[in-house]
Tab-separated table of C-alpha atoms in Angstrom:
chain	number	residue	atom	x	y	z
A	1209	UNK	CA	-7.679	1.094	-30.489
A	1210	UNK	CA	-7.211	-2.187	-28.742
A	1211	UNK	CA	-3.640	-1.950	-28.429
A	1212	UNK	CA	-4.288	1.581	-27.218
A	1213	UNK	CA	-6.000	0.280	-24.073
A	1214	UNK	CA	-3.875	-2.607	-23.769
A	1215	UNK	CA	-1.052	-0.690	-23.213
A	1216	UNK	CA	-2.815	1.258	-20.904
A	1217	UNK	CA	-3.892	-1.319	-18.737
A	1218	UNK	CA	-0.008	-2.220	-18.731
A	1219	UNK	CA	1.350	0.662	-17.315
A	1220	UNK	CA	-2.095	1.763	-14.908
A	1221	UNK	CA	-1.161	1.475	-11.323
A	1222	UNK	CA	-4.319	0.029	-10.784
A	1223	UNK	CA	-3.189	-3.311	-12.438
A	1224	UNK	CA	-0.249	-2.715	-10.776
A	1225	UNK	CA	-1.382	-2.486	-7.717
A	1226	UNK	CA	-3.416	-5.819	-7.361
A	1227	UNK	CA	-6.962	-3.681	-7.834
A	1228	UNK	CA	-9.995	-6.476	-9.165
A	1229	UNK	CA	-10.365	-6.427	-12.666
A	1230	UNK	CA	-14.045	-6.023	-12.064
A	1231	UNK	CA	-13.046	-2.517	-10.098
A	1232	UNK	CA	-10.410	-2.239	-12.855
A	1233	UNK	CA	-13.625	-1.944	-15.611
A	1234	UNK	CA	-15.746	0.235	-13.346
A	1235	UNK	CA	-13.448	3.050	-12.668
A	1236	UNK	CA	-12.339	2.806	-16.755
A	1237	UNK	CA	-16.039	2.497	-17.730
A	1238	UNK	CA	-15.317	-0.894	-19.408
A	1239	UNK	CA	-16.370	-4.044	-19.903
A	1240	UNK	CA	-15.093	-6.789	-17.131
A	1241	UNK	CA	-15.054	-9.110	-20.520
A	1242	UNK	CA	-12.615	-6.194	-22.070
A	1243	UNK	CA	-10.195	-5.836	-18.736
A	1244	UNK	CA	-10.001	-9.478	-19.245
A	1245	UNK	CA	-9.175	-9.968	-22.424
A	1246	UNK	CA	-6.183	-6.723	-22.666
A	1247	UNK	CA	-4.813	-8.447	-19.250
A	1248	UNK	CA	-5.517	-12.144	-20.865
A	1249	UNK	CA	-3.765	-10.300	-24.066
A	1250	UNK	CA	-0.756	-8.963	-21.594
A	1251	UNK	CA	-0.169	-12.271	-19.764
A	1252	UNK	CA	0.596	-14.346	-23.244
A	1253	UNK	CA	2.833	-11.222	-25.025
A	1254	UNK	CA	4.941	-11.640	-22.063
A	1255	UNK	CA	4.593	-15.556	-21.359
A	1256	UNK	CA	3.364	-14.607	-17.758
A	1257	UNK	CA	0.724	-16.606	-15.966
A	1258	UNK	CA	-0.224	-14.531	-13.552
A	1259	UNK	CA	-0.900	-10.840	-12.583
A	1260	UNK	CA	2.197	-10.334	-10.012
A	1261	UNK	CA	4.252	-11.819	-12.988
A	1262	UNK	CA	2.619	-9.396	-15.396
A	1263	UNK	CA	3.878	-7.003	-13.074
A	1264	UNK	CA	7.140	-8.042	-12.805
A	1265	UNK	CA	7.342	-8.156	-16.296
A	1266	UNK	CA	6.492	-4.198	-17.175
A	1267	UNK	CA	8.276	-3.479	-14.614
A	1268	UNK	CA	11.385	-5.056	-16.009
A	1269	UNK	CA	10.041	-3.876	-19.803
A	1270	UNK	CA	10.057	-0.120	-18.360
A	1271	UNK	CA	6.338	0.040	-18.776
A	1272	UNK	CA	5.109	0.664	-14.909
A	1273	UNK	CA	6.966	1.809	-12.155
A	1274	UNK	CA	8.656	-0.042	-9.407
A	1275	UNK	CA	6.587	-0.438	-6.523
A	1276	UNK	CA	10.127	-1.161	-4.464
A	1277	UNK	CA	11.515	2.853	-5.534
């Protein structure tokens, strides 16, 4: 299952989109610690540092859409 919701978080325009993980956990009904940890999770998988990167990076991967289209 925690695969599941990484990938989740990956492609959910809410990441995307710059929202605060803390938001992020409220509106999923999760733990900040568990945002943090999939996005913590996402960042090393693609050698990213930050969350524009991560971004960038799924983006490129296919897994979220452009925000430029």
């Amino acid at each position: 299952a925690g695969g599941h919701l990484t990938a989740m978080l990956m492609t959910d325009p809410r990441v995307a989109g710059g929202m605060p993980d803390k938001r992020i956990a409220a509106q999923l009904d999760l733990s900040l610690h568990n945002v943090d940890y999939h996005l913590r999770r996402l960042r090393k998988h693609f050698g990213v540092n930050n969350r524009v990167q991560l971004t960038q990076a799924a983006v490129r991967w296919g897994a979220a859409p452009d925000a430029a289209a």
